Coordinates of C-alpha atoms in Angstrom, one line a residue:
X1 CA 37.2 -34.2 -127.4
X2 CA 34.5 -35.6 -125.2
X3 CA 32.0 -38.5 -126.4
X4 CA 28.3 -37.6 -125.4
X5 CA 26.3 -41.2 -125.6
X6 CA 23.4 -40.8 -127.9
X7 CA 20.5 -42.2 -126.1
X8 CA 21.8 -39.1 -123.1
X9 CA 21.6 -36.4 -126.5
X10 CA 17.6 -36.6 -126.5
X11 CA 16.9 -35.8 -123.5
X12 CA 17.2 -32.8 -122.0
X13 CA 16.8 -32.8 -117.7
X14 CA 19.5 -35.6 -116.4
X15 CA 17.1 -36.5 -114.1
X16 CA 15.0 -38.3 -117.5
X17 CA 17.8 -40.1 -117.9
X18 CA 17.4 -42.2 -114.6
X19 CA 13.9 -42.7 -115.0
X20 CA 13.8 -43.5 -118.8
X21 CA 16.6 -45.8 -117.4
X22 CA 14.8 -47.7 -114.6
X23 CA 12.0 -47.4 -116.7
X24 CA 14.0 -49.4 -120.0
X25 CA 15.7 -51.8 -116.9
X26 CA 12.4 -52.8 -115.9
X27 CA 10.7 -53.3 -119.4
X28 CA 14.0 -55.4 -120.1
X29 CA 13.4 -57.8 -117.3
X30 CA 10.3 -58.2 -117.3
X31 CA 10.5 -59.7 -121.2
X32 CA 13.5 -62.0 -119.3
X33 CA 11.1 -63.7 -117.2
X34 CA 8.3 -63.7 -119.1
X35 CA 10.6 -67.1 -120.9
X36 CA 9.5 -70.1 -120.0
X37 CA 13.0 -70.6 -118.6
X38 CA 12.7 -68.7 -116.0
X39 CA 10.6 -70.5 -114.6
X40 CA 10.7 -73.8 -112.6
X41 CA 7.8 -75.2 -114.5
X42 CA 8.8 -74.3 -117.6
X43 CA 5.7 -72.3 -118.5
X44 CA 5.5 -68.5 -119.1
X45 CA 5.2 -66.4 -115.5
X46 CA 2.2 -64.5 -116.3
X47 CA 3.4 -60.9 -118.1
X48 CA 1.8 -59.8 -114.5
X49 CA 4.1 -61.5 -112.1
X50 CA 7.4 -60.6 -114.6
X51 CA 6.4 -56.9 -114.5
X52 CA 5.7 -57.1 -110.5
X53 CA 9.0 -58.4 -109.8
X54 CA 11.5 -56.7 -112.3
X55 CA 10.2 -53.8 -110.5
X56 CA 10.4 -55.8 -107.4
X57 CA 14.4 -56.1 -108.2
X58 CA 14.8 -53.9 -110.3
X59 CA 13.5 -50.7 -107.0
X60 CA 15.5 -53.0 -105.0
X61 CA 12.3 -53.5 -103.0
X62 CA 11.4 -56.9 -102.6
X63 CA 7.6 -57.6 -101.9
X64 CA 7.8 -60.9 -104.1
X65 CA 3.9 -62.3 -105.6
X66 CA 5.2 -65.8 -106.1
X67 CA 7.6 -67.7 -103.6
X68 CA 11.6 -66.5 -105.1
X69 CA 12.9 -70.3 -104.8
X70 CA 9.8 -72.9 -106.0
X71 CA 8.3 -70.3 -108.9
X72 CA 11.6 -69.2 -110.5
X73 CA 14.6 -71.2 -112.2
X74 CA 17.6 -70.5 -111.9
X75 CA 17.3 -68.4 -114.6
X76 CA 14.9 -67.0 -113.0
X77 CA 17.0 -66.0 -110.0
X78 CA 19.3 -65.0 -111.9
X79 CA 18.2 -62.8 -113.2
X80 CA 16.4 -61.4 -110.2
X81 CA 20.1 -61.4 -108.8
X82 CA 21.1 -58.9 -112.0
X83 CA 18.4 -56.8 -112.4
X84 CA 18.5 -56.1 -108.6
X85 CA 21.8 -55.2 -108.4
X86 CA 21.9 -53.2 -111.8
X87 CA 19.0 -51.5 -109.7
X88 CA 21.3 -50.8 -106.9
X89 CA 24.2 -49.7 -108.8
X90 CA 21.8 -47.4 -110.9
X91 CA 21.6 -47.5 -114.4
X92 CA 23.0 -44.1 -114.6
X93 CA 26.5 -45.7 -112.7
X94 CA 25.8 -48.7 -114.9
X95 CA 25.5 -46.4 -118.2
X96 CA 28.8 -44.1 -116.9
X97 CA 31.2 -47.0 -116.8
X98 CA 30.0 -48.6 -119.6
X99 CA 30.6 -45.3 -121.5
X100 CA 34.0 -45.4 -120.1
X101 CA 35.4 -48.9 -121.2
X102 CA 33.7 -48.2 -124.2
X103 CA 35.0 -44.8 -125.6
X104 CA 37.5 -44.1 -122.5
X105 CA 36.2 -40.4 -122.3
X106 CA 33.0 -38.9 -120.7
X107 CA 31.4 -36.3 -122.4
X108 CA 29.6 -33.4 -120.6
X109 CA 25.4 -34.4 -120.7
X110 CA 26.9 -37.8 -119.2
X111 CA 28.4 -36.8 -116.0
X112 CA 25.3 -34.8 -115.7
X113 CA 23.7 -37.4 -116.5
X114 CA 25.9 -39.8 -113.8
X115 CA 25.5 -36.9 -111.3
X116 CA 21.6 -36.8 -110.9
X117 CA 22.2 -40.5 -109.9
X118 CA 24.9 -40.7 -107.7
X119 CA 24.3 -37.2 -106.2
X120 CA 27.3 -35.3 -105.9
X121 CA 27.5 -32.0 -105.8
X122 CA 30.9 -31.8 -108.4
X123 CA 30.9 -33.1 -111.7
X124 CA 34.3 -33.2 -111.8
X125 CA 35.3 -36.3 -110.0
X126 CA 32.4 -38.3 -111.2
X127 CA 34.2 -40.1 -113.2
X128 CA 36.3 -41.1 -110.1
X129 CA 33.7 -42.0 -108.2
X130 CA 31.5 -44.3 -109.9
X131 CA 35.2 -46.0 -110.6
X132 CA 35.6 -46.3 -106.6
X133 CA 31.5 -47.0 -106.3
X134 CA 31.6 -49.7 -108.5
X135 CA 34.6 -51.5 -106.8
X136 CA 33.3 -50.3 -103.6
X137 CA 30.2 -52.2 -104.7
X138 CA 31.4 -55.2 -105.4
X139 CA 34.2 -55.9 -102.2
X140 CA 31.4 -55.4 -100.3
X141 CA 29.1 -57.8 -102.0
X142 CA 32.2 -60.3 -102.2
X143 CA 33.0 -60.1 -97.7
X144 CA 29.7 -60.4 -97.4
X145 CA 29.2 -63.4 -99.4
X146 CA 32.8 -65.0 -97.9
X147 CA 30.9 -64.8 -94.8
X148 CA 27.8 -66.2 -95.4
X149 CA 29.4 -68.9 -98.2
X150 CA 31.3 -70.0 -95.1
X151 CA 28.8 -70.1 -91.9
X152 CA 26.2 -72.6 -94.8
X153 CA 28.5 -74.3 -95.5
X154 CA 30.1 -74.6 -92.3
X155 CA 26.7 -74.3 -90.2
X156 CA 24.6 -75.9 -91.9
X157 CA 26.2 -79.3 -94.0
X158 CA 25.0 -77.0 -97.2
X159 CA 27.7 -78.2 -100.0
X160 CA 30.4 -75.6 -101.3
X161 CA 28.1 -75.3 -105.0
X162 CA 25.5 -74.5 -103.5
X163 CA 27.1 -72.5 -100.1
X164 CA 28.3 -70.4 -102.8
X165 CA 25.5 -69.3 -104.5
X166 CA 22.9 -68.6 -101.8
X167 CA 26.1 -66.9 -99.9
X168 CA 26.3 -64.8 -103.5
X169 CA 23.2 -64.5 -103.7
X170 CA 21.6 -63.1 -100.4
X171 CA 24.7 -60.9 -100.3
X172 CA 23.8 -59.0 -103.5
X173 CA 20.1 -58.9 -102.4
X174 CA 21.6 -57.2 -99.0
X175 CA 23.7 -54.6 -100.6
X176 CA 21.6 -53.6 -102.8
X177 CA 18.7 -53.2 -100.0
X178 CA 16.5 -56.3 -102.3
X179 CA 15.5 -58.3 -100.1
X180 CA 15.3 -60.8 -101.7
X181 CA 15.3 -64.8 -100.5
X182 CA 15.2 -68.3 -101.5
X183 CA 13.7 -69.5 -99.0
X184 CA 9.8 -69.1 -98.2
X185 CA 9.6 -67.4 -95.4
X186 CA 13.0 -65.2 -96.0
X187 CA 15.9 -65.3 -93.2
X188 CA 12.8 -66.6 -90.2
X189 CA 14.4 -69.9 -89.5
X190 CA 18.2 -68.0 -89.0
X191 CA 16.1 -65.6 -86.2
X192 CA 18.9 -66.7 -83.5
X193 CA 22.4 -67.2 -86.0
X194 CA 24.1 -63.6 -85.8
X195 CA 26.5 -64.8 -88.2
X196 CA 24.0 -64.4 -90.7
X197 CA 21.6 -62.1 -89.6
X198 CA 24.3 -59.5 -88.1
X199 CA 26.4 -60.0 -91.6
X200 CA 23.0 -59.2 -93.7
X201 CA 22.4 -56.2 -91.5
X202 CA 25.5 -54.9 -91.9
X203 CA 25.6 -55.0 -95.6
X204 CA 22.6 -54.3 -95.3
X205 CA 23.5 -50.2 -93.4
X206 CA 26.8 -49.7 -95.9
X207 CA 24.4 -49.7 -98.4
X208 CA 22.5 -47.8 -97.6
X209 CA 24.0 -45.1 -95.9
X210 CA 24.7 -43.9 -99.8
X211 CA 28.3 -43.9 -101.3
X212 CA 29.8 -40.6 -100.5
X213 CA 28.8 -40.6 -97.2
X214 CA 31.4 -43.9 -96.9
X215 CA 33.9 -42.7 -98.8
X216 CA 33.9 -39.3 -96.5
X217 CA 33.4 -41.4 -93.5
X218 CA 36.5 -43.3 -94.6
X219 CA 38.9 -40.7 -95.1
X220 CA 37.4 -38.4 -92.6
X221 CA 36.5 -41.3 -89.6
X222 CA 38.8 -39.4 -87.3
X223 CA 37.7 -35.8 -87.9
X224 CA 34.2 -35.3 -87.7
X225 CA 34.5 -31.8 -87.7
X226 CA 35.5 -32.3 -91.6
X227 CA 32.2 -33.9 -91.8
X228 CA 29.8 -32.3 -94.6
X229 CA 26.2 -31.7 -93.8
X230 CA 25.0 -35.0 -95.6
X231 CA 27.2 -37.2 -93.2
X232 CA 26.4 -36.0 -90.1
X233 CA 22.9 -35.4 -91.6
X234 CA 22.7 -39.0 -92.7
X235 CA 25.3 -41.0 -89.8
X236 CA 23.1 -39.5 -86.4
X237 CA 19.7 -39.9 -87.7
X238 CA 20.8 -43.1 -89.3
X239 CA 21.9 -44.1 -85.7
X240 CA 19.1 -42.6 -83.6
X241 CA 16.4 -44.5 -85.9
X242 CA 18.5 -47.4 -85.2
X243 CA 18.6 -47.7 -81.2
X244 CA 15.2 -46.4 -81.6
X245 CA 13.7 -48.7 -83.2
X246 CA 15.0 -51.7 -81.9
X247 CA 14.6 -50.4 -78.7
X248 CA 10.6 -50.4 -79.7
X249 CA 10.1 -53.7 -81.3
X250 CA 12.5 -54.6 -77.9
X251 CA 9.5 -52.8 -75.6
X252 CA 6.3 -53.9 -78.1
X253 CA 6.9 -57.3 -78.8
X254 CA 9.1 -58.1 -76.2
X255 CA 5.9 -61.0 -74.3
X256 CA 4.6 -61.4 -77.8
X257 CA 4.7 -65.7 -78.3
X258 CA 4.5 -65.0 -82.0
X259 CA 7.5 -62.7 -82.4
X260 CA 10.8 -62.2 -79.9
X261 CA 8.2 -63.9 -76.3
X262 CA 9.8 -67.7 -77.6
X263 CA 13.3 -66.4 -77.7
X264 CA 15.7 -65.8 -75.2
X265 CA 16.9 -62.7 -74.3
X266 CA 20.1 -62.5 -77.1
X267 CA 17.8 -63.9 -79.3
X268 CA 15.5 -60.8 -79.0
X269 CA 18.2 -58.0 -79.0
X270 CA 19.4 -59.7 -82.1
X271 CA 15.9 -59.9 -83.7
X272 CA 14.7 -56.4 -82.5
X273 CA 17.9 -55.3 -84.3
X274 CA 17.9 -56.7 -87.2
X275 CA 13.6 -56.1 -87.8
X276 CA 14.9 -52.4 -86.6
X277 CA 17.6 -52.1 -89.6
X278 CA 15.6 -54.1 -92.5
X279 CA 13.0 -51.1 -92.8
X280 CA 15.2 -48.5 -93.6
X281 CA 14.4 -50.5 -97.1
X282 CA 16.9 -54.2 -96.8
X283 CA 13.6 -55.9 -96.8
X284 CA 14.2 -58.9 -94.9
X285 CA 12.5 -60.9 -92.2
X286 CA 13.9 -63.2 -89.4
X287 CA 10.1 -62.3 -87.7
X288 CA 7.1 -63.5 -89.1
X289 CA 5.7 -59.9 -89.4
X290 CA 2.0 -61.1 -90.0
X291 CA 2.0 -62.0 -86.5
X292 CA 3.1 -58.7 -84.9
X293 CA 1.4 -56.0 -83.2
X294 CA -0.4 -53.3 -84.8
X295 CA 2.1 -50.9 -83.0
X296 CA 5.3 -52.7 -84.1
X297 CA 3.2 -52.1 -88.0
X298 CA 3.2 -48.6 -87.6
X299 CA 6.8 -48.3 -86.4
X300 CA 7.8 -50.2 -89.7
X301 CA 5.7 -47.6 -91.3
X302 CA 7.6 -44.9 -89.7
X303 CA 10.5 -46.1 -90.7
X304 CA 9.9 -47.4 -94.7
X305 CA 8.9 -43.5 -95.4
X306 CA 12.2 -42.3 -94.3
X307 CA 14.8 -44.5 -95.5
X308 CA 18.2 -44.5 -95.8
X309 CA 20.8 -42.4 -97.3
X310 CA 20.0 -40.0 -100.1
X311 CA 23.0 -41.7 -102.9
X312 CA 22.9 -45.4 -101.5
X313 CA 20.6 -47.9 -102.1
X314 CA 17.8 -47.9 -99.7
X315 CA 13.9 -45.8 -101.0
X316 CA 11.9 -43.9 -98.9
X317 CA 12.3 -40.1 -98.6
X318 CA 15.9 -40.6 -97.0
X319 CA 17.3 -40.3 -93.4
X320 CA 18.5 -36.5 -94.7
X321 CA 15.2 -35.3 -95.6
X322 CA 13.7 -36.5 -92.7
X323 CA 16.4 -35.1 -90.6
X324 CA 17.0 -31.3 -92.7
X325 CA 12.6 -31.7 -91.9
X326 CA 13.9 -31.6 -88.2
X327 CA 16.1 -28.6 -88.9
X328 CA 13.4 -25.9 -90.8
X329 CA 10.8 -27.8 -88.3
X330 CA 13.1 -26.2 -84.7
X331 CA 13.8 -22.9 -86.7
X332 CA 10.6 -22.3 -87.8
X333 CA 9.2 -23.0 -83.7
X334 CA 12.5 -20.3 -82.0
X335 CA 11.8 -17.5 -84.3
X336 CA 14.4 -18.3 -86.3
X337 CA 15.2 -16.4 -90.0
X338 CA 17.8 -18.6 -91.2
X339 CA 18.4 -22.5 -91.0
X340 CA 21.9 -24.0 -89.8
X341 CA 22.7 -27.4 -89.6
X342 CA 26.2 -27.0 -87.1
X343 CA 28.5 -24.5 -88.9
X344 CA 26.6 -24.3 -92.4
X345 CA 23.3 -22.5 -93.2
X346 CA 20.8 -24.5 -95.2
X347 CA 20.0 -23.5 -98.9
X348 CA 15.9 -21.9 -99.6
X349 CA 16.2 -24.2 -102.8
X350 CA 17.0 -27.1 -101.0
X351 CA 14.3 -26.6 -98.6
X352 CA 11.7 -26.4 -100.5
X353 CA 13.3 -29.5 -101.9
X354 CA 12.8 -31.2 -98.2
X355 CA 9.6 -29.9 -98.1
X356 CA 8.7 -30.7 -101.6
X357 CA 9.4 -34.1 -101.3
X358 CA 7.8 -35.0 -97.9
X359 CA 4.2 -33.7 -98.7
X360 CA 4.9 -35.1 -102.3
X361 CA 5.6 -38.9 -100.4
X362 CA 3.1 -38.8 -97.5
X363 CA 0.3 -37.6 -100.5
X364 CA 0.9 -41.0 -103.0
X365 CA 1.5 -43.2 -100.1
X366 CA -2.5 -41.2 -98.7
X367 CA -3.5 -41.0 -102.5
X368 CA -2.2 -45.0 -102.9
X369 CA -4.2 -46.4 -99.7
X370 CA -7.4 -44.5 -100.9
X371 CA -6.9 -46.7 -104.2
X372 CA -5.6 -49.9 -102.9
X373 CA -8.4 -50.3 -100.2
X374 CA -10.9 -49.6 -102.5
X375 CA -9.6 -52.1 -104.6
X376 CA -9.2 -55.3 -101.8
X377 CA -10.8 -56.9 -98.5
X378 CA -7.9 -56.4 -96.0
X379 CA -7.8 -53.7 -93.5
X380 CA -6.2 -50.3 -93.0
X381 CA -3.1 -51.1 -91.4
X382 CA -2.3 -54.3 -94.0
X383 CA -3.0 -51.8 -96.7
X384 CA -1.3 -48.7 -95.7
X385 CA 2.0 -51.2 -94.0
X386 CA 2.1 -53.0 -97.9
X387 CA 1.7 -49.0 -99.9
X388 CA 4.8 -47.4 -97.5
X389 CA 6.0 -50.8 -98.1
X390 CA 5.7 -50.4 -102.3
X391 CA 7.0 -46.5 -102.1
X392 CA 10.2 -46.8 -99.5
X393 CA 10.8 -49.9 -102.0
X394 CA 11.6 -51.9 -98.4
X395 CA 10.3 -55.2 -99.6
X396 CA 8.7 -56.2 -96.0
X397 CA 4.8 -57.2 -96.1
X398 CA 1.5 -58.8 -93.8
X399 CA 1.6 -61.7 -95.8
X400 CA -1.1 -59.3 -98.4
X401 CA 0.6 -59.0 -100.8
X402 CA -0.3 -61.9 -103.4
X403 CA -4.0 -61.5 -103.0
X404 CA -4.7 -57.9 -103.5
X405 CA -5.4 -58.4 -107.5
X406 CA -3.9 -57.3 -111.1
X407 CA -4.9 -53.7 -110.4
X408 CA -3.0 -53.9 -106.6
X409 CA -0.5 -55.7 -108.6
X410 CA 0.7 -52.5 -111.3
X411 CA -0.9 -50.2 -108.8
X412 CA 2.8 -51.2 -106.3
X413 CA 4.5 -51.4 -109.0
X414 CA 4.1 -47.6 -109.9
X415 CA 4.4 -47.8 -106.5
X416 CA 7.6 -49.1 -106.3
X417 CA 9.3 -47.7 -109.4
X418 CA 8.3 -43.6 -108.4
X419 CA 9.5 -44.8 -104.7
X420 CA 12.8 -46.1 -105.9
X421 CA 13.5 -42.8 -108.7
X422 CA 12.3 -40.5 -106.3
X423 CA 8.9 -38.3 -106.2
X424 CA 10.9 -34.9 -107.1
X425 CA 13.3 -37.1 -109.7
X426 CA 10.2 -37.7 -111.2
X427 CA 8.7 -34.6 -111.4
X428 CA 11.9 -33.1 -112.9
X429 CA 12.4 -35.7 -115.3
X430 CA 8.5 -34.8 -116.4
X431 CA 9.3 -31.3 -117.0
X432 CA 11.6 -30.2 -119.5
X433 CA 12.8 -26.5 -118.9
X434 CA 12.5 -24.7 -115.6
X435 CA 10.3 -21.3 -116.0
X436 CA 12.4 -18.3 -115.3
X437 CA 9.9 -15.1 -114.2
X438 CA 11.5 -12.5 -115.0
X439 CA 9.3 -10.5 -112.2
X440 CA 8.2 -10.2 -108.6
X441 CA 4.6 -9.8 -106.8
X442 CA 3.8 -8.2 -103.6
X443 CA 4.7 -9.9 -101.1
X444 CA 1.4 -10.2 -98.5
X445 CA 1.3 -11.8 -94.9
X446 CA -1.5 -14.7 -94.9
X447 CA -2.4 -16.7 -91.7
X448 CA -1.6 -19.8 -91.7
X449 CA -3.0 -22.0 -88.6

């Protein structure tokens, strides 16, 4: 007989489990980071700093109110890395794995909860998928850690222990799109180092694509016709955003002496590509974001809002949502009654979800920007950047994170939480049951526009 974990039995909707799981992880992380042993000074970090850092780690964001290496001890840094790992894999993925290890069986309710977290379309393969997911994540992190460790060891003269620590920490952060670094300038000191930048960018791209997409690409990489709609949209939109972002940053910042202007041509191309990858939720920066032109900030805002793959470690409304929204708009402009993507029709329920997620995201960003503007003396473009970064769990900042005050930190924490679990997931978690309508009202045409 299948075993259902006791804590899952208390919830009537899988989305509630996801939201509660992330909340519990943030609470545990806050408690651990509040301990004196977690800081280099041996004093408690305070609940605001601990809460913000824990939420940023679990929600794989990377925004920080203190210098990670200077403020947190090795214990604190390991806690942050652990929280990022848990957040990247997903609370429900980890819970499902633990259930398998303890009981060897997986109950129906646990499968449903895992399905809600991993975004799989069939519950029958959840058990096998979770095991593959964890194994794939660890393999990718080990490969990235090995490459980074080798570079720190050979190219920068670090000791073996220090190189292993730096390589492992940043591999976890890169693959899980967390964005925490052990340097105060993020990765600006490595702006022209392709070994480090491309390794971190590659790990962030793979983690951000989403596990179902990566598995499908590995299985049918020679047969694109067998790709599902999700895989096609994710791959195509991701490629378009990476290429477009790189070109826009190259054109915009080419002559900016405080960013790309000081680099040679190959360095400019590498830095522009890296800067285009990071807003997809990775959170690292090799250029000084505070010195970028406002037009580059706006481009970054758009990329952060879109985010990465639907079942990946990235945040935002997701590239699949953005891609399907484009098809919905195109079908409406052409006067078509159905939305088709390739040789498949997009269900009306999915169309409503796409529009709902986009509108909720825009509304949340607009309201939060207004509130943060009222709480701080910063400019609109700076505040908007900070809000979108928190909502998209991107972790990039123009440098105002530490100065928004306790109320601003709480607001950004809430944004990171909502951005990680998704507006629609949070909404469904609050609604215990879907209301069934047993009748239909007469239809009336309404003038729009």
